[in-house]
Amino acid sequence: MGNILTFVRLAVCVGMHDAQKCHTLFQTFSDAYRSPLSVIFIDDIERIIEYTPVGCRFSNSVLQTLLILLRKPPPVEGRRLLVIATTSISHLLEDLQLNEAFNVTLHVSCLQSPAEYKAVLSAVDNCSLSESEVEQLSASISKPIGIKQLLMVLEMARSNGEDEGVDGEKVNPMAFMECLITCGF
């Protein structure tokens, strides 16, 4: 059997009880082990464990399940699994000992300059912005912004365009500016 890459994006399980989340995590990892080469992407790991900085609350059963699954080697020889997780609360990984379950921790800084904003806006597929529009929008961002936030503003501008009767794949520069201001940038 050839190397088949399976990519699983673990989404937030809104409305699920802890037992359901634990089962979903277990099932996700089990499904990933069926392929010789798999990737599990956990976006906003703090959301999965229901971390709340007020009173420092989280779901211990989900955290423990996640820690066990992250540390456990694949049950079948020759199977490889890459788990990528993101968080906007980096100290959380240390506080909850999640950093020990990962081999590499990478800090991604906010985008700081018009050249960085331009690089991101130019790299997005189906953005439909002209080179001059990308230049103009990049120059108009006044403070550092995270790449995820910039992509969210771009997606919001697409959604606003659909409301105004513009093709949903196209980004209206005026809608982009409105969304940028709405998000505090």
Short mmCIF file of N, CA and C in Angstrom, two decimals:
data_model
loop_
_atom_site.label_atom_id
_atom_site.label_comp_id
_atom_site.label_asym_id
_atom_site.label_seq_id
_atom_site.Cartn_x
_atom_site.Cartn_y
_atom_site.Cartn_z
N MET A 1 0.84 -1.17 0.00
CA MET A 1 0.00 0.00 0.00
C MET A 1 0.89 1.24 0.00
N GLY A 2 0.62 2.23 -0.87
CA GLY A 2 1.41 3.45 -0.95
C GLY A 2 1.12 4.37 0.22
N ASN A 3 1.94 5.39 0.33
CA ASN A 3 1.72 6.38 1.38
C ASN A 3 0.52 7.24 1.04
N ILE A 4 -0.49 7.16 1.85
CA ILE A 4 -1.70 7.96 1.67
C ILE A 4 -1.75 8.93 2.83
N LEU A 5 -1.84 10.21 2.52
CA LEU A 5 -1.91 11.22 3.55
C LEU A 5 -3.36 11.51 3.88
N THR A 6 -3.70 11.35 5.14
CA THR A 6 -5.03 11.69 5.61
C THR A 6 -4.90 12.95 6.43
N PHE A 7 -5.71 13.95 6.13
CA PHE A 7 -5.70 15.21 6.85
C PHE A 7 -7.02 15.38 7.54
N VAL A 8 -6.99 15.52 8.86
CA VAL A 8 -8.20 15.67 9.66
C VAL A 8 -8.11 17.01 10.38
N ARG A 9 -9.11 17.85 10.24
CA ARG A 9 -9.16 19.11 10.99
C ARG A 9 -10.14 18.90 12.12
N LEU A 10 -9.61 18.92 13.33
CA LEU A 10 -10.44 18.70 14.50
C LEU A 10 -11.15 20.00 14.83
N ALA A 11 -12.44 20.03 14.62
CA ALA A 11 -13.23 21.24 14.85
C ALA A 11 -13.74 21.27 16.28
N VAL A 12 -14.06 22.45 16.73
CA VAL A 12 -14.63 22.61 18.06
C VAL A 12 -15.97 21.90 18.11
N CYS A 13 -16.18 21.15 19.15
CA CYS A 13 -17.39 20.35 19.31
C CYS A 13 -18.39 21.14 20.15
N VAL A 14 -18.98 22.15 19.56
CA VAL A 14 -19.90 23.02 20.27
C VAL A 14 -21.12 22.23 20.73
N GLY A 15 -21.45 22.41 21.99
CA GLY A 15 -22.65 21.78 22.54
C GLY A 15 -22.46 20.35 23.00
N MET A 16 -21.27 19.80 22.82
CA MET A 16 -21.03 18.42 23.26
C MET A 16 -20.66 18.39 24.74
N HIS A 17 -21.06 17.34 25.41
CA HIS A 17 -20.65 17.09 26.78
C HIS A 17 -19.22 16.56 26.77
N ASP A 18 -18.57 16.56 27.93
CA ASP A 18 -17.18 16.10 28.01
C ASP A 18 -17.01 14.69 27.47
N ALA A 19 -17.93 13.79 27.83
CA ALA A 19 -17.81 12.40 27.36
C ALA A 19 -17.90 12.33 25.84
N GLN A 20 -18.75 13.15 25.24
CA GLN A 20 -18.87 13.17 23.78
C GLN A 20 -17.60 13.71 23.14
N LYS A 21 -17.03 14.75 23.74
CA LYS A 21 -15.78 15.31 23.21
C LYS A 21 -14.66 14.29 23.31
N CYS A 22 -14.56 13.61 24.43
CA CYS A 22 -13.53 12.59 24.61
C CYS A 22 -13.67 11.49 23.56
N HIS A 23 -14.90 11.07 23.32
CA HIS A 23 -15.16 10.05 22.30
C HIS A 23 -14.77 10.57 20.92
N THR A 24 -15.12 11.81 20.61
CA THR A 24 -14.78 12.40 19.32
C THR A 24 -13.27 12.48 19.14
N LEU A 25 -12.55 12.89 20.18
CA LEU A 25 -11.09 12.92 20.12
C LEU A 25 -10.52 11.52 19.86
N PHE A 26 -11.00 10.55 20.63
CA PHE A 26 -10.53 9.18 20.47
C PHE A 26 -10.81 8.67 19.05
N GLN A 27 -12.01 8.95 18.55
CA GLN A 27 -12.39 8.50 17.20
C GLN A 27 -11.54 9.18 16.13
N THR A 28 -11.25 10.47 16.33
CA THR A 28 -10.42 11.20 15.38
C THR A 28 -9.02 10.60 15.29
N PHE A 29 -8.43 10.32 16.43
CA PHE A 29 -7.09 9.71 16.43
C PHE A 29 -7.14 8.29 15.86
N SER A 30 -8.17 7.53 16.19
CA SER A 30 -8.31 6.17 15.65
C SER A 30 -8.44 6.20 14.14
N ASP A 31 -9.24 7.13 13.62
CA ASP A 31 -9.40 7.26 12.17
C ASP A 31 -8.08 7.65 11.51
N ALA A 32 -7.33 8.53 12.16
CA ALA A 32 -6.06 8.97 11.59
C ALA A 32 -5.05 7.82 11.51
N TYR A 33 -5.09 6.88 12.46
CA TYR A 33 -4.16 5.75 12.46
C TYR A 33 -4.46 4.74 11.35
N ARG A 34 -5.58 4.85 10.70
CA ARG A 34 -5.91 3.91 9.62
C ARG A 34 -5.07 4.15 8.38
N SER A 35 -4.55 5.35 8.25
CA SER A 35 -3.73 5.70 7.10
C SER A 35 -2.26 5.63 7.50
N PRO A 36 -1.38 5.31 6.55
CA PRO A 36 0.05 5.24 6.89
C PRO A 36 0.62 6.60 7.32
N LEU A 37 0.04 7.69 6.83
CA LEU A 37 0.55 9.02 7.09
C LEU A 37 -0.63 9.96 7.27
N SER A 38 -0.78 10.53 8.47
CA SER A 38 -1.94 11.37 8.76
C SER A 38 -1.53 12.65 9.45
N VAL A 39 -2.39 13.66 9.34
CA VAL A 39 -2.22 14.94 10.02
C VAL A 39 -3.52 15.26 10.74
N ILE A 40 -3.42 15.62 12.00
CA ILE A 40 -4.56 16.13 12.75
C ILE A 40 -4.25 17.57 13.09
N PHE A 41 -5.16 18.46 12.75
CA PHE A 41 -4.98 19.89 13.01
C PHE A 41 -5.99 20.31 14.07
N ILE A 42 -5.49 20.74 15.22
CA ILE A 42 -6.35 21.19 16.32
C ILE A 42 -6.22 22.71 16.40
N ASP A 43 -7.20 23.42 15.88
CA ASP A 43 -7.18 24.87 15.87
C ASP A 43 -7.78 25.38 17.18
N ASP A 44 -7.09 26.31 17.83
CA ASP A 44 -7.53 26.86 19.12
C ASP A 44 -7.72 25.75 20.15
N ILE A 45 -6.64 25.12 20.53
CA ILE A 45 -6.70 24.00 21.46
C ILE A 45 -7.41 24.38 22.76
N GLU A 46 -7.34 25.67 23.12
CA GLU A 46 -8.02 26.11 24.35
C GLU A 46 -9.54 25.98 24.25
N ARG A 47 -10.07 26.03 23.04
CA ARG A 47 -11.51 25.87 22.84
C ARG A 47 -11.94 24.42 23.04
N ILE A 48 -11.11 23.50 22.63
CA ILE A 48 -11.42 22.07 22.78
C ILE A 48 -11.56 21.72 24.26
N ILE A 49 -10.62 22.25 25.07
CA ILE A 49 -10.66 21.91 26.50
C ILE A 49 -11.51 22.90 27.31
N GLU A 50 -12.16 23.82 26.62
CA GLU A 50 -13.06 24.81 27.24
C GLU A 50 -12.35 25.66 28.29
N TYR A 51 -11.12 26.07 27.94
CA TYR A 51 -10.35 26.91 28.85
C TYR A 51 -10.99 28.29 28.96
N THR A 52 -11.12 28.78 30.20
CA THR A 52 -11.62 30.12 30.47
C THR A 52 -10.64 30.78 31.43
N PRO A 53 -10.05 31.93 31.03
CA PRO A 53 -9.08 32.58 31.91
C PRO A 53 -9.69 33.12 33.19
N VAL A 54 -10.98 33.41 33.17
CA VAL A 54 -11.65 33.91 34.37
C VAL A 54 -11.86 32.71 35.30
N GLY A 55 -11.17 32.72 36.40
CA GLY A 55 -11.27 31.60 37.33
C GLY A 55 -10.49 30.38 36.88
N CYS A 56 -9.77 30.50 35.76
CA CYS A 56 -8.95 29.42 35.20
C CYS A 56 -9.69 28.09 35.19
N ARG A 57 -10.75 28.02 34.43
CA ARG A 57 -11.54 26.79 34.31
C ARG A 57 -11.20 26.09 33.00
N PHE A 58 -11.32 24.78 33.02
CA PHE A 58 -11.16 23.97 31.82
C PHE A 58 -11.73 22.59 32.11
N SER A 59 -11.91 21.82 31.05
CA SER A 59 -12.42 20.46 31.20
C SER A 59 -11.24 19.52 31.42
N ASN A 60 -11.07 19.04 32.64
CA ASN A 60 -9.96 18.15 32.95
C ASN A 60 -10.07 16.82 32.22
N SER A 61 -11.28 16.28 32.07
CA SER A 61 -11.41 14.98 31.38
C SER A 61 -11.01 15.10 29.91
N VAL A 62 -11.36 16.20 29.27
CA VAL A 62 -10.97 16.39 27.87
C VAL A 62 -9.46 16.62 27.78
N LEU A 63 -8.91 17.41 28.71
CA LEU A 63 -7.46 17.63 28.74
C LEU A 63 -6.71 16.32 28.92
N GLN A 64 -7.14 15.49 29.86
CA GLN A 64 -6.46 14.22 30.11
C GLN A 64 -6.55 13.29 28.89
N THR A 65 -7.71 13.25 28.26
CA THR A 65 -7.87 12.44 27.04
C THR A 65 -6.92 12.92 25.96
N LEU A 66 -6.86 14.22 25.79
CA LEU A 66 -5.98 14.80 24.77
C LEU A 66 -4.52 14.50 25.08
N LEU A 67 -4.11 14.64 26.33
CA LEU A 67 -2.72 14.35 26.70
C LEU A 67 -2.36 12.90 26.44
N ILE A 68 -3.25 11.99 26.79
CA ILE A 68 -3.00 10.56 26.56
C ILE A 68 -2.87 10.27 25.07
N LEU A 69 -3.78 10.81 24.27
CA LEU A 69 -3.76 10.57 22.82
C LEU A 69 -2.54 11.19 22.16
N LEU A 70 -2.11 12.36 22.64
CA LEU A 70 -0.94 13.01 22.05
C LEU A 70 0.36 12.28 22.37
N ARG A 71 0.44 11.67 23.53
CA ARG A 71 1.66 10.98 23.95
C ARG A 71 1.74 9.53 23.48
N LYS A 72 0.62 8.98 23.12
CA LYS A 72 0.55 7.57 22.74
C LYS A 72 1.12 7.37 21.33
N PRO A 73 2.04 6.42 21.19
CA PRO A 73 2.55 6.14 19.84
C PRO A 73 1.48 5.43 19.00
N PRO A 74 1.58 5.54 17.68
CA PRO A 74 0.60 4.85 16.83
C PRO A 74 0.57 3.36 17.15
N PRO A 75 -0.63 2.76 17.21
CA PRO A 75 -0.75 1.35 17.60
C PRO A 75 -0.23 0.37 16.56
N VAL A 76 -0.09 0.81 15.33
CA VAL A 76 0.37 -0.07 14.25
C VAL A 76 1.74 0.41 13.78
N GLU A 77 2.69 -0.51 13.72
CA GLU A 77 4.04 -0.20 13.27
C GLU A 77 4.00 0.40 11.86
N GLY A 78 4.80 1.44 11.65
CA GLY A 78 4.88 2.06 10.34
C GLY A 78 3.87 3.18 10.10
N ARG A 79 2.96 3.38 11.01
CA ARG A 79 1.99 4.47 10.88
C ARG A 79 2.61 5.73 11.46
N ARG A 80 2.38 6.85 10.77
CA ARG A 80 2.94 8.11 11.23
C ARG A 80 1.82 9.14 11.35
N LEU A 81 1.89 9.89 12.42
CA LEU A 81 0.86 10.89 12.70
C LEU A 81 1.52 12.19 13.10
N LEU A 82 1.13 13.28 12.44
CA LEU A 82 1.58 14.61 12.78
C LEU A 82 0.39 15.36 13.36
N VAL A 83 0.55 15.88 14.57
CA VAL A 83 -0.51 16.65 15.21
C VAL A 83 -0.03 18.09 15.31
N ILE A 84 -0.80 18.99 14.73
CA ILE A 84 -0.51 20.42 14.77
C ILE A 84 -1.62 21.08 15.57
N ALA A 85 -1.24 21.88 16.54
CA ALA A 85 -2.23 22.58 17.35
C ALA A 85 -1.89 24.06 17.41
N THR A 86 -2.92 24.89 17.46
CA THR A 86 -2.70 26.32 17.60
C THR A 86 -3.35 26.81 18.88
N THR A 87 -2.80 27.89 19.39
CA THR A 87 -3.38 28.56 20.55
C THR A 87 -3.00 30.02 20.50
N SER A 88 -3.85 30.86 21.03
CA SER A 88 -3.50 32.27 21.15
C SER A 88 -3.09 32.58 22.58
N ILE A 89 -3.07 31.56 23.42
CA ILE A 89 -2.69 31.71 24.83
C ILE A 89 -1.51 30.77 25.07
N SER A 90 -0.31 31.24 24.70
CA SER A 90 0.85 30.34 24.73
C SER A 90 1.19 29.81 26.12
N HIS A 91 0.98 30.63 27.15
CA HIS A 91 1.29 30.14 28.50
C HIS A 91 0.37 29.00 28.92
N LEU A 92 -0.77 28.88 28.26
CA LEU A 92 -1.71 27.79 28.56
C LEU A 92 -1.05 26.42 28.36
N LEU A 93 -0.29 26.29 27.27
CA LEU A 93 0.38 25.02 27.01
C LEU A 93 1.30 24.62 28.16
N GLU A 94 2.00 25.60 28.70
CA GLU A 94 2.91 25.31 29.82
C GLU A 94 2.13 25.03 31.10
N ASP A 95 1.13 25.88 31.37
CA ASP A 95 0.36 25.73 32.61
C ASP A 95 -0.32 24.37 32.70
N LEU A 96 -0.83 23.87 31.58
CA LEU A 96 -1.55 22.60 31.56
C LEU A 96 -0.68 21.43 31.12
N GLN A 97 0.62 21.66 30.98
CA GLN A 97 1.61 20.66 30.59
C GLN A 97 1.35 20.07 29.20
N LEU A 98 0.67 20.83 28.37
CA LEU A 98 0.45 20.39 26.99
C LEU A 98 1.71 20.53 26.15
N ASN A 99 2.58 21.48 26.51
CA ASN A 99 3.80 21.66 25.73
C ASN A 99 4.68 20.42 25.73
N GLU A 100 4.58 19.60 26.79
CA GLU A 100 5.37 18.37 26.88
C GLU A 100 4.89 17.29 25.90
N ALA A 101 3.67 17.45 25.41
CA ALA A 101 3.12 16.46 24.48
C ALA A 101 3.51 16.74 23.04
N PHE A 102 4.13 17.90 22.80
CA PHE A 102 4.54 18.28 21.44
C PHE A 102 6.06 18.36 21.38
N ASN A 103 6.62 17.97 20.24
CA ASN A 103 8.06 18.00 20.06
C ASN A 103 8.58 19.39 19.73
N VAL A 104 7.75 20.20 19.07
CA VAL A 104 8.17 21.53 18.63
C VAL A 104 7.11 22.54 19.01
N THR A 105 7.56 23.66 19.55
CA THR A 105 6.68 24.78 19.83
C THR A 105 7.19 25.96 19.01
N LEU A 106 6.33 26.56 18.25
CA LEU A 106 6.71 27.65 17.37
C LEU A 106 5.85 28.86 17.66
N HIS A 107 6.48 29.99 17.96
CA HIS A 107 5.74 31.23 18.19
C HIS A 107 5.65 31.98 16.86
N VAL A 108 4.45 32.36 16.47
CA VAL A 108 4.23 33.12 15.24
C VAL A 108 3.87 34.54 15.64
N SER A 109 4.74 35.48 15.31
CA SER A 109 4.54 36.88 15.67
C SER A 109 3.46 37.51 14.79
N CYS A 110 2.94 38.62 15.28
CA CYS A 110 1.98 39.38 14.48
C CYS A 110 2.68 39.97 13.25
N LEU A 111 1.92 40.15 12.21
CA LEU A 111 2.43 40.83 11.03
C LEU A 111 2.64 42.29 11.41
N GLN A 112 3.75 42.88 10.99
CA GLN A 112 4.13 44.21 11.47
C GLN A 112 4.22 45.27 10.38
N SER A 113 4.44 44.88 9.14
CA SER A 113 4.74 45.88 8.11
C SER A 113 3.83 45.70 6.89
N PRO A 114 3.69 46.77 6.11
CA PRO A 114 2.90 46.67 4.88
C PRO A 114 3.40 45.55 3.94
N ALA A 115 4.70 45.32 3.94
CA ALA A 115 5.23 44.24 3.08
C ALA A 115 4.72 42.88 3.54
N GLU A 116 4.63 42.68 4.86
CA GLU A 116 4.10 41.41 5.38
C GLU A 116 2.61 41.27 5.09
N TYR A 117 1.85 42.37 5.26
CA TYR A 117 0.41 42.34 4.96
C TYR A 117 0.21 42.02 3.49
N LYS A 118 1.02 42.65 2.64
CA LYS A 118 0.92 42.45 1.19
C LYS A 118 1.21 40.99 0.82
N ALA A 119 2.22 40.42 1.45
CA ALA A 119 2.58 39.03 1.17
C ALA A 119 1.41 38.10 1.47
N VAL A 120 0.73 38.33 2.59
CA VAL A 120 -0.40 37.48 2.96
C VAL A 120 -1.57 37.70 2.00
N LEU A 121 -1.92 38.96 1.77
CA LEU A 121 -3.06 39.25 0.88
C LEU A 121 -2.82 38.76 -0.54
N SER A 122 -1.58 38.81 -0.98
CA SER A 122 -1.24 38.35 -2.34
C SER A 122 -1.28 36.83 -2.45
N ALA A 123 -1.01 36.14 -1.34
CA ALA A 123 -0.94 34.67 -1.36
C ALA A 123 -2.30 34.00 -1.26
N VAL A 124 -3.33 34.74 -0.88
CA VAL A 124 -4.65 34.13 -0.70
C VAL A 124 -5.28 33.85 -2.06
N ASP A 125 -5.67 32.58 -2.27
CA ASP A 125 -6.33 32.21 -3.52
C ASP A 125 -7.71 32.85 -3.59
N ASN A 126 -8.13 33.16 -4.79
CA ASN A 126 -9.46 33.72 -5.04
C ASN A 126 -9.72 35.01 -4.28
N CYS A 127 -8.69 35.76 -3.99
CA CYS A 127 -8.85 37.02 -3.28
C CYS A 127 -9.41 38.08 -4.22
N SER A 128 -9.06 38.00 -5.47
CA SER A 128 -9.55 38.85 -6.56
C SER A 128 -9.19 40.33 -6.38
N LEU A 129 -8.21 40.63 -5.56
CA LEU A 129 -7.76 42.00 -5.42
C LEU A 129 -6.63 42.26 -6.42
N SER A 130 -6.67 43.43 -7.05
CA SER A 130 -5.60 43.79 -7.97
C SER A 130 -4.35 44.13 -7.17
N GLU A 131 -3.23 44.20 -7.86
CA GLU A 131 -1.96 44.53 -7.20
C GLU A 131 -2.05 45.90 -6.53
N SER A 132 -2.67 46.85 -7.18
CA SER A 132 -2.78 48.19 -6.59
C SER A 132 -3.71 48.19 -5.38
N GLU A 133 -4.77 47.38 -5.41
CA GLU A 133 -5.67 47.27 -4.26
C GLU A 133 -4.95 46.63 -3.07
N VAL A 134 -4.16 45.60 -3.34
CA VAL A 134 -3.38 44.96 -2.28
C VAL A 134 -2.41 45.97 -1.67
N GLU A 135 -1.75 46.75 -2.52
CA GLU A 135 -0.82 47.79 -2.04
C GLU A 135 -1.56 48.79 -1.15
N GLN A 136 -2.71 49.25 -1.61
CA GLN A 136 -3.49 50.25 -0.88
C GLN A 136 -3.97 49.69 0.47
N LEU A 137 -4.51 48.49 0.44
CA LEU A 137 -5.01 47.89 1.68
C LEU A 137 -3.88 47.60 2.65
N SER A 138 -2.74 47.14 2.15
CA SER A 138 -1.59 46.86 3.01
C SER A 138 -1.08 48.13 3.69
N ALA A 139 -1.08 49.23 2.96
CA ALA A 139 -0.63 50.51 3.50
C ALA A 139 -1.60 51.08 4.53
N SER A 140 -2.87 50.65 4.46
CA SER A 140 -3.89 51.23 5.34
C SER A 140 -3.99 50.54 6.71
N ILE A 141 -3.33 49.40 6.87
CA ILE A 141 -3.35 48.71 8.17
C ILE A 141 -2.38 49.45 9.08
N SER A 142 -2.91 49.97 10.19
CA SER A 142 -2.14 50.90 11.02
C SER A 142 -1.39 50.28 12.19
N LYS A 143 -1.70 49.04 12.54
CA LYS A 143 -1.01 48.43 13.67
C LYS A 143 -0.83 46.93 13.43
N PRO A 144 0.05 46.30 14.22
CA PRO A 144 0.29 44.87 14.03
C PRO A 144 -1.00 44.05 14.11
N ILE A 145 -1.04 43.02 13.28
CA ILE A 145 -2.22 42.16 13.22
C ILE A 145 -1.75 40.72 13.05
N GLY A 146 -2.42 39.80 13.73
CA GLY A 146 -2.10 38.39 13.58
C GLY A 146 -2.56 37.89 12.21
N ILE A 147 -1.86 36.92 11.68
CA ILE A 147 -2.21 36.41 10.35
C ILE A 147 -3.62 35.84 10.35
N LYS A 148 -4.00 35.18 11.44
CA LYS A 148 -5.34 34.62 11.53
C LYS A 148 -6.40 35.73 11.53
N GLN A 149 -6.10 36.83 12.23
CA GLN A 149 -7.02 37.96 12.25
C GLN A 149 -7.14 38.60 10.87
N LEU A 150 -6.01 38.72 10.16
CA LEU A 150 -6.04 39.29 8.82
C LEU A 150 -6.88 38.43 7.88
N LEU A 151 -6.71 37.13 7.98
CA LEU A 151 -7.52 36.21 7.15
C LEU A 151 -9.00 36.27 7.53
N MET A 152 -9.29 36.48 8.82
CA MET A 152 -10.67 36.62 9.27
C MET A 152 -11.28 37.89 8.68
N VAL A 153 -10.54 39.00 8.69
CA VAL A 153 -11.02 40.26 8.10
C VAL A 153 -11.31 40.05 6.62
N LEU A 154 -10.42 39.35 5.94
CA LEU A 154 -10.61 39.05 4.52
C LEU A 154 -11.88 38.24 4.29
N GLU A 155 -12.10 37.24 5.12
CA GLU A 155 -13.31 36.41 5.01
C GLU A 155 -14.57 37.21 5.32
N MET A 156 -14.49 38.08 6.31
CA MET A 156 -15.63 38.95 6.64
C MET A 156 -15.95 39.86 5.46
N ALA A 157 -14.93 40.38 4.80
CA ALA A 157 -15.14 41.25 3.64
C ALA A 157 -15.81 40.48 2.51
N ARG A 158 -15.44 39.20 2.35
CA ARG A 158 -16.12 38.36 1.35
C ARG A 158 -17.60 38.21 1.69
N SER A 159 -17.88 37.96 2.97
CA SER A 159 -19.27 37.78 3.41
C SER A 159 -20.06 39.06 3.21
N ASN A 160 -19.46 40.20 3.53
CA ASN A 160 -20.15 41.48 3.32
C ASN A 160 -20.46 41.70 1.85
N GLY A 161 -19.55 41.26 1.00
CA GLY A 161 -19.77 41.39 -0.44
C GLY A 161 -20.97 40.59 -0.91
N GLU A 162 -21.18 39.41 -0.33
CA GLU A 162 -22.36 38.59 -0.67
C GLU A 162 -23.65 39.30 -0.29
N ASP A 163 -23.64 40.00 0.87
CA ASP A 163 -24.82 40.73 1.31
C ASP A 163 -25.15 41.88 0.38
N GLU A 164 -24.11 42.43 -0.27
CA GLU A 164 -24.31 43.57 -1.16
C GLU A 164 -24.51 43.13 -2.61
N GLY A 165 -24.65 41.86 -2.83
CA GLY A 165 -24.89 41.37 -4.19
C GLY A 165 -23.64 41.16 -5.01
N VAL A 166 -22.47 41.25 -4.40
CA VAL A 166 -21.21 41.02 -5.09
C VAL A 166 -20.88 39.54 -4.98
N ASP A 167 -20.21 39.00 -5.99
CA ASP A 167 -19.81 37.59 -5.98
C ASP A 167 -19.05 37.29 -4.69
N GLY A 168 -19.43 36.24 -3.99
CA GLY A 168 -18.86 35.88 -2.70
C GLY A 168 -17.38 35.55 -2.74
N GLU A 169 -16.82 35.25 -3.91
CA GLU A 169 -15.40 34.95 -4.03
C GLU A 169 -14.57 36.23 -4.14
N LYS A 170 -15.20 37.33 -4.50
CA LYS A 170 -14.47 38.58 -4.68
C LYS A 170 -14.49 39.38 -3.39
N VAL A 171 -13.39 40.07 -3.16
CA VAL A 171 -13.27 40.91 -1.98
C VAL A 171 -13.37 42.36 -2.43
N ASN A 172 -14.33 43.06 -1.88
CA ASN A 172 -14.51 44.47 -2.16
C ASN A 172 -13.56 45.23 -1.24
N PRO A 173 -12.66 46.08 -1.78
CA PRO A 173 -11.73 46.81 -0.93
C PRO A 173 -12.42 47.69 0.12
N MET A 174 -13.55 48.28 -0.22
CA MET A 174 -14.27 49.11 0.76
C MET A 174 -14.81 48.23 1.89
N ALA A 175 -15.33 47.05 1.56
CA ALA A 175 -15.82 46.13 2.58
C ALA A 175 -14.67 45.67 3.46
N PHE A 176 -13.50 45.45 2.86
CA PHE A 176 -12.32 45.05 3.62
C PHE A 176 -11.96 46.13 4.64
N MET A 177 -11.96 47.39 4.21
CA MET A 177 -11.63 48.50 5.11
C MET A 177 -12.64 48.61 6.25
N GLU A 178 -13.93 48.43 5.93
CA GLU A 178 -14.96 48.47 6.97
C GLU A 178 -14.74 47.36 7.99
N CYS A 179 -14.45 46.17 7.52
CA CYS A 179 -14.22 45.03 8.42
C CYS A 179 -12.95 45.24 9.25
N LEU A 180 -11.94 45.82 8.64
CA LEU A 180 -10.69 46.11 9.34
C LEU A 180 -10.95 47.08 10.49
N ILE A 181 -11.75 48.11 10.24
CA ILE A 181 -12.08 49.09 11.28
C ILE A 181 -12.95 48.45 12.35
N THR A 182 -13.92 47.63 11.93
CA THR A 182 -14.79 46.93 12.87
C THR A 182 -13.98 46.06 13.83
N CYS A 183 -12.93 45.44 13.33
CA CYS A 183 -12.09 44.56 14.16
C CYS A 183 -11.02 45.32 14.95
N GLY A 184 -11.00 46.63 14.83
CA GLY A 184 -10.08 47.45 15.62
C GLY A 184 -8.71 47.67 15.03
N PHE A 185 -8.60 47.53 13.72
CA PHE A 185 -7.31 47.75 13.07
C PHE A 185 -7.42 48.90 12.12
#
